[in-house]
Amino acid sequence: MTTRPIRIAPSILSADFARLGAEIEAIDKAGADYIHVDVMDGHFVPNITFGMPVMAAVRSYTAKPFDTHLMIAPADPYIAAFAKAGADSITVHAEAGQHLHRSLQAIKAEGKRAGVAINPATPLSAIEHVLDDIDLLLVMTINPGFGGQTFIPATLDKVRQAHALIGARPIDLEVDGGVTVDNIGEIARAGANVFVAGSSIFAGNDPATYASRIAALRAAATH
């Protein structure tokens, strides 16, 4: 189990896009720690979501950090624009470019927290040489591209290995994909401390349910 604070990061990929600002306001009030923003380009992943103008448009609806996950390739040309649009942390994929260290330097140059994500089939060896350059390691527990997928059981051991690799470094270990109230405890015990949850929070898009769902996830992660 990690000693770093547990953070719940609702993914607005599962929000009602017709009232996105109101949805962000609702999850803020419901107890979200971060707002997870899944940016997809239809190239690196088989889906298209939203870009900088949408992020800039909804930035004023919350003071919570925008945890920005760039599932785009190439990512480097857009880092400054996402920083300007309101990102607080920017995570790029190890698989999305040939110069991961350069991408992380670009994020740091914007004064933002730098994260790196790895897909289920990508070995942790892909990121061990940049561990001292990151603030966040995101282990994908589904194949990226769509919400509502089921957690891949084999990734749990990868979370354990990632936690061991991080050691005493001040790095958040984040998981994204298929996180539910039934498995979040086991994932937390494996060492993760930041949990992206989409449909587990937004299912039905009823703001009256968000606080109880976030609280249930947090409680299950800490027991």
mmCIF file of C-alpha atoms in Angstrom:
data_model
loop_
_atom_site.group_PDB
_atom_site.id
_atom_site.type_symbol
_atom_site.label_atom_id
_atom_site.label_comp_id
_atom_site.label_asym_id
_atom_site.label_seq_id
_atom_site.Cartn_x
_atom_site.Cartn_y
_atom_site.Cartn_z
ATOM 1 C CA MET A 1 0.000 0.000 0.000
ATOM 2 C CA THR A 2 1.269 3.429 -0.915
ATOM 3 C CA THR A 3 1.836 6.099 1.737
ATOM 4 C CA ARG A 4 0.942 8.859 -0.719
ATOM 5 C CA PRO A 5 -2.530 10.433 -0.389
ATOM 6 C CA ILE A 6 -5.412 8.689 -2.159
ATOM 7 C CA ARG A 7 -6.781 10.815 -5.008
ATOM 8 C CA ILE A 8 -9.967 10.213 -6.999
ATOM 9 C CA ALA A 9 -9.880 11.624 -10.535
ATOM 10 C CA PRO A 10 -13.243 11.403 -12.333
ATOM 11 C CA SER A 11 -12.772 11.130 -16.090
ATOM 12 C CA ILE A 12 -14.931 13.615 -17.965
ATOM 13 C CA LEU A 13 -14.848 11.227 -20.927
ATOM 14 C CA SER A 14 -17.944 9.715 -19.269
ATOM 15 C CA ALA A 15 -19.613 13.060 -18.524
ATOM 16 C CA ASP A 16 -22.610 14.457 -20.370
ATOM 17 C CA PHE A 17 -20.876 16.535 -23.041
ATOM 18 C CA ALA A 18 -24.026 18.611 -23.596
ATOM 19 C CA ARG A 19 -23.523 20.121 -20.128
ATOM 20 C CA LEU A 20 -19.823 19.581 -19.561
ATOM 21 C CA GLY A 21 -19.244 22.693 -17.466
ATOM 22 C CA ALA A 22 -22.074 21.771 -15.096
ATOM 23 C CA GLU A 23 -20.800 18.187 -14.863
ATOM 24 C CA ILE A 24 -17.334 19.412 -13.862
ATOM 25 C CA GLU A 25 -18.868 21.731 -11.284
ATOM 26 C CA ALA A 26 -20.887 18.803 -9.924
ATOM 27 C CA ILE A 27 -17.938 16.424 -9.506
ATOM 28 C CA ASP A 28 -15.926 19.211 -7.899
ATOM 29 C CA LYS A 29 -18.653 19.706 -5.281
ATOM 30 C CA ALA A 30 -19.019 15.914 -4.957
ATOM 31 C CA GLY A 31 -15.438 15.568 -3.703
ATOM 32 C CA ALA A 32 -13.234 14.911 -6.748
ATOM 33 C CA ASP A 33 -9.544 15.533 -6.115
ATOM 34 C CA TYR A 34 -8.578 15.956 -9.772
ATOM 35 C CA ILE A 35 -10.493 16.360 -13.026
ATOM 36 C CA HIS A 36 -9.129 13.768 -15.485
ATOM 37 C CA VAL A 37 -9.178 15.011 -19.070
ATOM 38 C CA ASP A 38 -8.787 12.284 -21.714
ATOM 39 C CA VAL A 39 -7.535 13.800 -24.958
ATOM 40 C CA MET A 40 -7.748 11.404 -27.937
ATOM 41 C CA ASP A 41 -6.817 12.042 -31.542
ATOM 42 C CA GLY A 42 -8.308 9.165 -33.568
ATOM 43 C CA HIS A 43 -4.752 8.268 -34.579
ATOM 44 C CA PHE A 44 -2.835 7.090 -31.512
ATOM 45 C CA VAL A 45 -6.110 5.673 -30.172
ATOM 46 C CA PRO A 46 -9.290 4.788 -32.102
ATOM 47 C CA ASN A 47 -11.434 7.621 -30.801
ATOM 48 C CA ILE A 48 -11.623 11.424 -30.934
ATOM 49 C CA THR A 49 -12.622 13.411 -27.857
ATOM 50 C CA PHE A 50 -11.711 17.062 -27.331
ATOM 51 C CA GLY A 51 -8.799 19.465 -27.460
ATOM 52 C CA MET A 52 -7.514 22.739 -26.103
ATOM 53 C CA PRO A 53 -10.557 24.954 -26.872
ATOM 54 C CA VAL A 54 -12.880 22.693 -24.859
ATOM 55 C CA MET A 55 -10.452 22.565 -21.947
ATOM 56 C CA ALA A 56 -10.082 26.341 -21.965
ATOM 57 C CA ALA A 57 -13.873 26.754 -22.113
ATOM 58 C CA VAL A 58 -14.519 24.648 -18.987
ATOM 59 C CA ARG A 59 -11.452 25.677 -16.979
ATOM 60 C CA SER A 60 -13.416 28.310 -15.033
ATOM 61 C CA TYR A 61 -15.910 25.746 -13.671
ATOM 62 C CA THR A 62 -13.469 24.375 -11.071
ATOM 63 C CA ALA A 63 -10.287 25.225 -9.223
ATOM 64 C CA LYS A 64 -9.391 21.515 -8.971
ATOM 65 C CA PRO A 65 -6.322 20.393 -10.936
ATOM 66 C CA PHE A 66 -6.843 19.297 -14.542
ATOM 67 C CA ASP A 67 -5.082 15.934 -14.830
ATOM 68 C CA THR A 68 -4.529 15.913 -18.588
ATOM 69 C CA HIS A 69 -3.896 12.596 -20.348
ATOM 70 C CA LEU A 70 -2.668 13.080 -23.909
ATOM 71 C CA MET A 71 -3.499 9.990 -25.983
ATOM 72 C CA ILE A 72 -2.182 11.702 -29.075
ATOM 73 C CA ALA A 73 0.813 11.303 -31.365
ATOM 74 C CA PRO A 74 2.822 13.364 -31.750
ATOM 75 C CA ALA A 75 2.232 15.085 -28.411
ATOM 76 C CA ASP A 76 5.105 17.564 -28.311
ATOM 77 C CA PRO A 77 3.594 20.196 -30.664
ATOM 78 C CA TYR A 78 0.549 20.525 -28.369
ATOM 79 C CA ILE A 79 2.125 20.584 -24.908
ATOM 80 C CA ALA A 80 2.398 24.380 -24.655
ATOM 81 C CA ALA A 81 -1.158 24.855 -25.921
ATOM 82 C CA PHE A 82 -2.610 22.435 -23.352
ATOM 83 C CA ALA A 83 -0.615 24.158 -20.624
ATOM 84 C CA LYS A 84 -2.061 27.501 -21.720
ATOM 85 C CA ALA A 85 -5.585 26.021 -21.856
ATOM 86 C CA GLY A 86 -5.427 25.136 -18.159
ATOM 87 C CA ALA A 87 -3.720 21.770 -17.689
ATOM 88 C CA ASP A 88 -2.060 21.327 -14.286
ATOM 89 C CA SER A 89 -0.418 18.013 -15.062
ATOM 90 C CA ILE A 90 0.288 16.692 -18.546
ATOM 91 C CA THR A 91 0.806 12.989 -19.174
ATOM 92 C CA VAL A 92 2.216 11.705 -22.437
ATOM 93 C CA HIS A 93 2.432 8.098 -23.581
ATOM 94 C CA ALA A 94 5.787 6.349 -23.734
ATOM 95 C CA GLU A 95 4.558 4.770 -26.996
ATOM 96 C CA ALA A 96 3.576 8.068 -28.658
ATOM 97 C CA GLY A 97 7.003 9.356 -29.625
ATOM 98 C CA GLN A 98 10.663 8.485 -29.936
ATOM 99 C CA HIS A 99 11.955 11.144 -27.561
ATOM 100 C CA LEU A 100 10.158 10.684 -24.240
ATOM 101 C CA HIS A 101 12.730 12.620 -22.230
ATOM 102 C CA ARG A 102 12.343 15.608 -24.558
ATOM 103 C CA SER A 103 8.551 15.509 -24.132
ATOM 104 C CA LEU A 104 8.911 15.526 -20.364
ATOM 105 C CA GLN A 105 11.349 18.431 -20.550
ATOM 106 C CA ALA A 106 8.802 20.354 -22.612
ATOM 107 C CA ILE A 107 6.122 19.795 -19.956
ATOM 108 C CA LYS A 108 8.461 20.899 -17.174
ATOM 109 C CA ALA A 109 9.398 23.990 -19.193
ATOM 110 C CA GLU A 110 5.718 24.994 -19.025
ATOM 111 C CA GLY A 111 5.801 24.707 -15.244
ATOM 112 C CA LYS A 112 3.442 21.716 -15.175
ATOM 113 C CA ARG A 113 3.598 18.345 -13.464
ATOM 114 C CA ALA A 114 4.993 15.792 -15.912
ATOM 115 C CA GLY A 115 3.515 12.334 -16.299
ATOM 116 C CA VAL A 116 4.187 9.317 -18.459
ATOM 117 C CA ALA A 117 1.630 6.634 -19.341
ATOM 118 C CA ILE A 118 2.204 3.078 -20.488
ATOM 119 C CA ASN A 119 -0.246 0.757 -22.217
ATOM 120 C CA PRO A 120 -1.004 -2.750 -20.899
ATOM 121 C CA ALA A 121 1.474 -4.459 -23.265
ATOM 122 C CA THR A 122 4.299 -1.954 -22.694
ATOM 123 C CA PRO A 123 6.989 -3.113 -20.246
ATOM 124 C CA LEU A 124 8.016 -0.918 -17.340
ATOM 125 C CA SER A 125 11.543 -0.943 -18.733
ATOM 126 C CA ALA A 126 10.268 1.653 -21.243
ATOM 127 C CA ILE A 127 10.094 4.293 -18.514
ATOM 128 C CA GLU A 128 12.732 3.378 -15.934
ATOM 129 C CA HIS A 129 15.285 5.772 -17.419
ATOM 130 C CA VAL A 130 12.960 8.765 -16.976
ATOM 131 C CA LEU A 131 11.780 8.011 -13.440
ATOM 132 C CA ASP A 132 13.736 10.930 -12.015
ATOM 133 C CA ASP A 133 12.090 13.288 -14.517
ATOM 134 C CA ILE A 134 8.420 12.562 -13.736
ATOM 135 C CA ASP A 135 5.850 13.460 -11.119
ATOM 136 C CA LEU A 136 3.322 10.838 -12.152
ATOM 137 C CA LEU A 137 3.346 7.336 -13.653
ATOM 138 C CA LEU A 138 0.075 6.240 -15.236
ATOM 139 C CA VAL A 139 -0.393 2.503 -15.687
ATOM 140 C CA MET A 140 -3.181 1.835 -18.190
ATOM 141 C CA THR A 141 -5.324 -1.030 -16.952
ATOM 142 C CA ILE A 142 -7.328 -1.161 -20.183
ATOM 143 C CA ASN A 143 -6.321 -0.519 -23.774
ATOM 144 C CA PRO A 144 -6.814 3.230 -24.228
ATOM 145 C CA GLY A 145 -9.423 4.686 -26.530
ATOM 146 C CA PHE A 146 -12.831 4.118 -24.976
ATOM 147 C CA GLY A 147 -14.517 4.373 -21.601
ATOM 148 C CA GLY A 148 -16.515 1.621 -19.950
ATOM 149 C CA GLN A 149 -13.985 -1.159 -20.479
ATOM 150 C CA THR A 150 -13.213 -3.938 -17.998
ATOM 151 C CA PHE A 151 -10.058 -3.891 -15.886
ATOM 152 C CA ILE A 152 -7.370 -6.221 -17.288
ATOM 153 C CA PRO A 153 -6.398 -8.502 -14.346
ATOM 154 C CA ALA A 154 -2.794 -9.005 -15.519
ATOM 155 C CA THR A 155 -2.120 -5.290 -15.065
ATOM 156 C CA LEU A 156 -2.444 -5.605 -11.276
ATOM 157 C CA ASP A 157 0.984 -7.216 -11.047
ATOM 158 C CA LYS A 158 2.327 -4.418 -13.232
ATOM 159 C CA VAL A 159 1.029 -1.883 -10.707
ATOM 160 C CA ARG A 160 2.915 -3.768 -7.962
ATOM 161 C CA GLN A 161 6.087 -3.749 -10.047
ATOM 162 C CA ALA A 162 5.660 -0.040 -10.812
ATOM 163 C CA HIS A 163 5.276 0.724 -7.118
ATOM 164 C CA ALA A 164 8.501 -1.159 -6.360
ATOM 165 C CA LEU A 165 10.303 0.622 -9.192
ATOM 166 C CA ILE A 166 9.223 4.045 -7.930
ATOM 167 C CA GLY A 167 10.543 3.246 -4.461
ATOM 168 C CA ALA A 168 10.952 6.362 -2.331
ATOM 169 C CA ARG A 169 10.649 8.792 -5.240
ATOM 170 C CA PRO A 170 7.872 11.411 -4.845
ATOM 171 C CA ILE A 171 5.898 10.051 -7.800
ATOM 172 C CA ASP A 172 2.148 9.494 -7.928
ATOM 173 C CA LEU A 173 1.169 6.057 -9.246
ATOM 174 C CA GLU A 174 -2.049 6.427 -11.214
ATOM 175 C CA VAL A 175 -4.290 3.765 -12.737
ATOM 176 C CA ASP A 176 -6.808 4.318 -15.509
ATOM 177 C CA GLY A 177 -9.314 1.804 -16.803
ATOM 178 C CA GLY A 178 -12.077 -0.299 -15.317
ATOM 179 C CA VAL A 179 -11.666 1.025 -11.769
ATOM 180 C CA THR A 180 -14.703 0.151 -9.643
ATOM 181 C CA VAL A 181 -15.652 0.047 -5.984
ATOM 182 C CA ASP A 182 -15.075 -3.730 -6.144
ATOM 183 C CA ASN A 183 -11.450 -3.626 -7.320
ATOM 184 C CA ILE A 184 -10.079 -0.274 -6.152
ATOM 185 C CA GLY A 185 -9.027 -1.703 -2.765
ATOM 186 C CA GLU A 186 -6.877 -4.376 -4.372
ATOM 187 C CA ILE A 187 -5.362 -1.819 -6.767
ATOM 188 C CA ALA A 188 -4.560 0.482 -3.825
ATOM 189 C CA ARG A 189 -2.921 -2.381 -1.952
ATOM 190 C CA ALA A 190 -0.776 -2.953 -5.052
ATOM 191 C CA GLY A 191 0.558 0.578 -4.568
ATOM 192 C CA ALA A 192 -1.553 2.954 -6.669
ATOM 193 C CA ASN A 193 -2.722 6.199 -5.095
ATOM 194 C CA VAL A 194 -4.468 8.080 -7.942
ATOM 195 C CA PHE A 195 -7.544 6.464 -9.449
ATOM 196 C CA VAL A 196 -9.201 7.511 -12.680
ATOM 197 C CA ALA A 197 -12.875 6.526 -12.740
ATOM 198 C CA GLY A 198 -15.313 7.263 -15.526
ATOM 199 C CA SER A 199 -18.450 5.179 -15.691
ATOM 200 C CA SER A 200 -18.078 4.216 -12.005
ATOM 201 C CA ILE A 201 -18.906 7.832 -11.172
ATOM 202 C CA PHE A 202 -20.794 9.197 -14.177
ATOM 203 C CA ALA A 203 -23.071 6.231 -15.008
ATOM 204 C CA GLY A 204 -26.543 7.654 -15.593
ATOM 205 C CA ASN A 205 -25.118 11.208 -15.503
ATOM 206 C CA ASP A 206 -27.088 12.032 -12.368
ATOM 207 C CA PRO A 207 -25.192 14.619 -10.296
ATOM 208 C CA ALA A 208 -27.132 13.573 -7.199
ATOM 209 C CA THR A 209 -25.206 10.267 -7.199
ATOM 210 C CA TYR A 210 -21.682 11.603 -7.713
ATOM 211 C CA ALA A 211 -20.781 12.357 -4.088
ATOM 212 C CA SER A 212 -21.799 8.934 -2.803
ATOM 213 C CA ARG A 213 -19.937 7.183 -5.629
ATOM 214 C CA ILE A 214 -16.739 9.176 -5.061
ATOM 215 C CA ALA A 215 -17.008 8.560 -1.306
ATOM 216 C CA ALA A 216 -17.525 4.836 -1.866
ATOM 217 C CA LEU A 217 -14.451 4.618 -4.101
ATOM 218 C CA ARG A 218 -12.357 6.533 -1.574
ATOM 219 C CA ALA A 219 -13.538 4.359 1.301
ATOM 220 C CA ALA A 220 -12.854 1.133 -0.612
ATOM 221 C CA ALA A 221 -9.368 2.371 -1.533
ATOM 222 C CA THR A 222 -8.429 3.097 2.055
ATOM 223 C CA HIS A 223 -9.609 -0.153 3.704
#
